[in-house]
mmCIF file of C-alpha atoms in Angstrom:
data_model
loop_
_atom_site.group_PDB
_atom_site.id
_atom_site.type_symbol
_atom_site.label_atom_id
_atom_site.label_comp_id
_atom_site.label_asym_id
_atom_site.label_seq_id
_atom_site.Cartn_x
_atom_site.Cartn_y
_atom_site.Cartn_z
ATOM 1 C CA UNK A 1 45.254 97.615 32.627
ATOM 2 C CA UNK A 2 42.689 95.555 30.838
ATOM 3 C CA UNK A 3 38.883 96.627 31.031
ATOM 4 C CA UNK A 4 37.660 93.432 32.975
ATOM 5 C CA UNK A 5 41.181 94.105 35.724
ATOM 6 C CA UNK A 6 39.583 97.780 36.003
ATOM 7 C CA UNK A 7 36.295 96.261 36.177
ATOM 8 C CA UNK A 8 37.091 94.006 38.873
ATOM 9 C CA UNK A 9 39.127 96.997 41.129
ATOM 10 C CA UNK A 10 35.731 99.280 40.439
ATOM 11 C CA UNK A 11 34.182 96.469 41.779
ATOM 12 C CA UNK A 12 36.180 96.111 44.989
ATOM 13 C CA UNK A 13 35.870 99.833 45.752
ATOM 14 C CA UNK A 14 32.141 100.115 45.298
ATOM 15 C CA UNK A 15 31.619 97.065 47.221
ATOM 16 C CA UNK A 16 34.190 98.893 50.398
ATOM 17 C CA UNK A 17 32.136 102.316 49.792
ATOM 18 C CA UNK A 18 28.872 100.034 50.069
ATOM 19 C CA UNK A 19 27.865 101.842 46.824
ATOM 20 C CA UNK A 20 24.911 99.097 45.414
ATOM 21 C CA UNK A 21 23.706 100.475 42.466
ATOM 22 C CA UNK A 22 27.463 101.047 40.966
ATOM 23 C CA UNK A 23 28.466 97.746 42.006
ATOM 24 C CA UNK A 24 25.083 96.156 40.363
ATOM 25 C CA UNK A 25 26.272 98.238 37.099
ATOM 26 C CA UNK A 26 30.024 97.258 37.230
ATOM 27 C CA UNK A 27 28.728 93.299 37.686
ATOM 28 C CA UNK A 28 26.414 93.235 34.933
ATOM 29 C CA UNK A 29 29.123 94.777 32.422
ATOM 30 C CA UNK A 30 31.136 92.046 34.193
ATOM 31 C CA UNK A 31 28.764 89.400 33.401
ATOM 32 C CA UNK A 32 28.120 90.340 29.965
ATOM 33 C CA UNK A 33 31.932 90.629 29.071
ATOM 34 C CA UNK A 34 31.889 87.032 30.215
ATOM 35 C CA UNK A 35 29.058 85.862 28.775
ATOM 36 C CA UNK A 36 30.550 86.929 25.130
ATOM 37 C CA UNK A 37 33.711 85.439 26.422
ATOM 38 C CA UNK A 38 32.269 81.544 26.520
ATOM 39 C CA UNK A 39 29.986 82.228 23.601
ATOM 40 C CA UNK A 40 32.828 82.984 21.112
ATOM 41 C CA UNK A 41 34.708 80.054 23.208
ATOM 42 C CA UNK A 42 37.803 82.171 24.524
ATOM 43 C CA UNK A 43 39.002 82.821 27.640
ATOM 44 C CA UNK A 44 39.611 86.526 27.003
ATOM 45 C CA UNK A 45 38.220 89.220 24.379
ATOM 46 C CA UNK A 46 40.331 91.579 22.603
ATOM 47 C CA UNK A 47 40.110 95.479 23.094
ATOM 48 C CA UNK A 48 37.482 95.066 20.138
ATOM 49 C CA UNK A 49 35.236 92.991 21.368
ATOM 50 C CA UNK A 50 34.996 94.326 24.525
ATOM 51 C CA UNK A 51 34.382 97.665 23.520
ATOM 52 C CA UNK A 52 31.541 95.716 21.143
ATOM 53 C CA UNK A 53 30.212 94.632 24.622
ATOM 54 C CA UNK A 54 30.469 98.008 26.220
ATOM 55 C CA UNK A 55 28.897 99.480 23.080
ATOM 56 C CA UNK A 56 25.904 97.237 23.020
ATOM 57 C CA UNK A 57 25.400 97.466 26.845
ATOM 58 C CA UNK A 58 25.722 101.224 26.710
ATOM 59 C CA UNK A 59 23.127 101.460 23.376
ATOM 60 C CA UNK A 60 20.277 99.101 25.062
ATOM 61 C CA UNK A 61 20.603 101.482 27.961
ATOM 62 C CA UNK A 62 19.815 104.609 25.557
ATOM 63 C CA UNK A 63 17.516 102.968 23.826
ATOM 64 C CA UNK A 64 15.402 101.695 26.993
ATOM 65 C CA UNK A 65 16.350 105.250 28.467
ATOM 66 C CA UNK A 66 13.910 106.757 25.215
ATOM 67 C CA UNK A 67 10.879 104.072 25.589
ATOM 68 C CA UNK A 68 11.024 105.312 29.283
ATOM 69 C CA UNK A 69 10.659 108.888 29.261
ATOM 70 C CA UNK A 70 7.943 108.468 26.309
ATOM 71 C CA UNK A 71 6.153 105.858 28.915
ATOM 72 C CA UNK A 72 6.501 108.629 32.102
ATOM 73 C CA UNK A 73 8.760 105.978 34.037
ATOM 74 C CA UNK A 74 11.013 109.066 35.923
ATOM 75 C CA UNK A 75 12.236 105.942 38.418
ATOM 76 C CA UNK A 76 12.813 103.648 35.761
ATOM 77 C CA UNK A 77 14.776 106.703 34.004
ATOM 78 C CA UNK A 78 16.690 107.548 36.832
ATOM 79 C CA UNK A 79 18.224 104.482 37.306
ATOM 80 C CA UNK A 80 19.048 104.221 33.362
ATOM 81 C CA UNK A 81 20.897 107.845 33.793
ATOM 82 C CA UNK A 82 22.584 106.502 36.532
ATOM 83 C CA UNK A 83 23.621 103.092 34.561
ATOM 84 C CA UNK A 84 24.791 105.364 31.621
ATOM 85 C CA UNK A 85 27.045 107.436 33.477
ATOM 86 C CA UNK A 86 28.776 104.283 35.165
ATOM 87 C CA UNK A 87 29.103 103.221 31.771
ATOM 88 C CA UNK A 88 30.491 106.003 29.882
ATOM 89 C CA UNK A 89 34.073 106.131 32.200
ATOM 90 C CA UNK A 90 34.483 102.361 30.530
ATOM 91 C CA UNK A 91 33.921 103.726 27.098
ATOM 92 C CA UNK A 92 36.248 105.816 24.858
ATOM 93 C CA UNK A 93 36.253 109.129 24.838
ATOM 94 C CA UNK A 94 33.299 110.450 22.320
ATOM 95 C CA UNK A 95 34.364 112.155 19.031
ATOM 96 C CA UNK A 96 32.952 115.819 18.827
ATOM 97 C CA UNK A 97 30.678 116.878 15.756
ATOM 98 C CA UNK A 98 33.414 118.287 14.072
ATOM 99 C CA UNK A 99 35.761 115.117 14.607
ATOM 100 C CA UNK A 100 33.483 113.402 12.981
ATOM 101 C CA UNK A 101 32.603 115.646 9.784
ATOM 102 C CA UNK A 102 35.716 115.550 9.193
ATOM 103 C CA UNK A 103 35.996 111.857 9.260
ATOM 104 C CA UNK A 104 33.125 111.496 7.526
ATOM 105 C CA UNK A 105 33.796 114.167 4.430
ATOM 106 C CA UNK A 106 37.222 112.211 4.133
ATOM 107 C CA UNK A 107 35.663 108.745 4.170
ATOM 108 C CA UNK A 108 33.063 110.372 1.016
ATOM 109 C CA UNK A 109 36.021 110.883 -0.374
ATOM 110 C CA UNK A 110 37.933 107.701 -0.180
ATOM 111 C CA UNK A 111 35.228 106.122 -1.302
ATOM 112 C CA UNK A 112 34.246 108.682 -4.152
ATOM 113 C CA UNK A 113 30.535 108.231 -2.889
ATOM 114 C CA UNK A 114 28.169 110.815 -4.793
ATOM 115 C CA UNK A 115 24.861 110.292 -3.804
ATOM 116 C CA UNK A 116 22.393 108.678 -1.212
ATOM 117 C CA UNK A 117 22.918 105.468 -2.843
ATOM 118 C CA UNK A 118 26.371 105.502 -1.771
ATOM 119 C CA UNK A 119 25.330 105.889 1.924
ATOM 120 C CA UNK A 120 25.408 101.931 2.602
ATOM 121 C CA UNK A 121 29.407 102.391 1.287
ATOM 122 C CA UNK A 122 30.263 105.530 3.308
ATOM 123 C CA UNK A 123 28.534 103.734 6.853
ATOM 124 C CA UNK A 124 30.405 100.652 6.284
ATOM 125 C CA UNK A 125 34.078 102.347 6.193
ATOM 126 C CA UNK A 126 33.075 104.765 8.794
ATOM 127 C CA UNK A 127 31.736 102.710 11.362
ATOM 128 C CA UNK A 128 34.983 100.900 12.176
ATOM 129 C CA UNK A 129 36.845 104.417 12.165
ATOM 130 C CA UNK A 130 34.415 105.413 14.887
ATOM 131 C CA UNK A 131 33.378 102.346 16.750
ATOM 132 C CA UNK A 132 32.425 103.413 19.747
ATOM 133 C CA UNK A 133 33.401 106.331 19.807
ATOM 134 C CA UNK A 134 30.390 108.018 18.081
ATOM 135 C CA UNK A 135 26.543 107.419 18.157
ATOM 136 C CA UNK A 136 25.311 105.602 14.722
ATOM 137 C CA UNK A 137 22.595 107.696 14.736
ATOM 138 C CA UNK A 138 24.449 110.994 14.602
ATOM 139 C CA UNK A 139 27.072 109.247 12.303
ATOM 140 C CA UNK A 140 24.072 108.548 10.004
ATOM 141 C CA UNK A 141 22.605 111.855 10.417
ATOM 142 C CA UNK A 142 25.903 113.653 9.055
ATOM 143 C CA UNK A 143 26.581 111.411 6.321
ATOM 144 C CA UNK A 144 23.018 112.138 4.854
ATOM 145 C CA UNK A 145 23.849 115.985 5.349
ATOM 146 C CA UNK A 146 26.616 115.091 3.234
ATOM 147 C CA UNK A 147 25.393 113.041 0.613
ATOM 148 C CA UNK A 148 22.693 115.056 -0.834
#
């Protein structure tokens, strides 16, 4: 089952339970899968690109999430936690810390990086190992551990 056929069954099952926040959630994935759709001119994305969709919805939600709490916004919070969680059964399952050391220490490897200079190498051949299955931030956060 494609992501926008499980989007659209999500969508019939919130809208039976009457569930309106879910089903506002659900529709703007919806709408943004589409939107990428007609700006790259196809009629439907590959498993990539939607999980590039997913991934940017689901990092402007985490980033908001932070400039909320730091403001006091608990409502405006709230609703982001709830938006997250909707999100995250779309997304692939997240790679654990040690998943991705070890993905990391063999990507160091592969691409006999040595130092922090290298760091701009090692992201670049992780980050497509990973995608979306790992925060950047921690991903960038072990490889400096690493390349000291």
């Amino acid at each position: 089952m494609t992501l926008l056929e499980q989007l659209n069954q999500d969508m019939k099952s919130a809208m039976k339970a009457r569930e309106k926040e879910r089903l506002s959630v659900i529709r703007m994935v919806k709408a943004s899968l589409q939107n990428e759709a007609i700006k790259l001119g196809k009629d439907t994305l590959s498993e990539d690109e939607e999980l590039t969709v997913l991934t940017r919805e689901f990092k402007q939600r985490k980033d908001s999430l932070h400039e909320f709490k730091e403001a006091g916004r608990d409502d405006l919070v709230e609703k982001l936690n709830f938006e997250i969680e909707v999100l995250k059964a779309y997304m692939p399952a997240q790679l654990s810390e040690a998943e991705l050391e070890d993905i990391i220490q063999s990507t160091i490897q592969e691409v006999q990086a040595a130092s922090k200079k290298d760091m701009g190498k090692v992201m670049s051949a992780v980050m497509p190992k990973v995608k979306g299955k790992a925060d950047g931030s921690l991903i960038n956060k072990i490889v400096q551990k690493h390349l000291q």
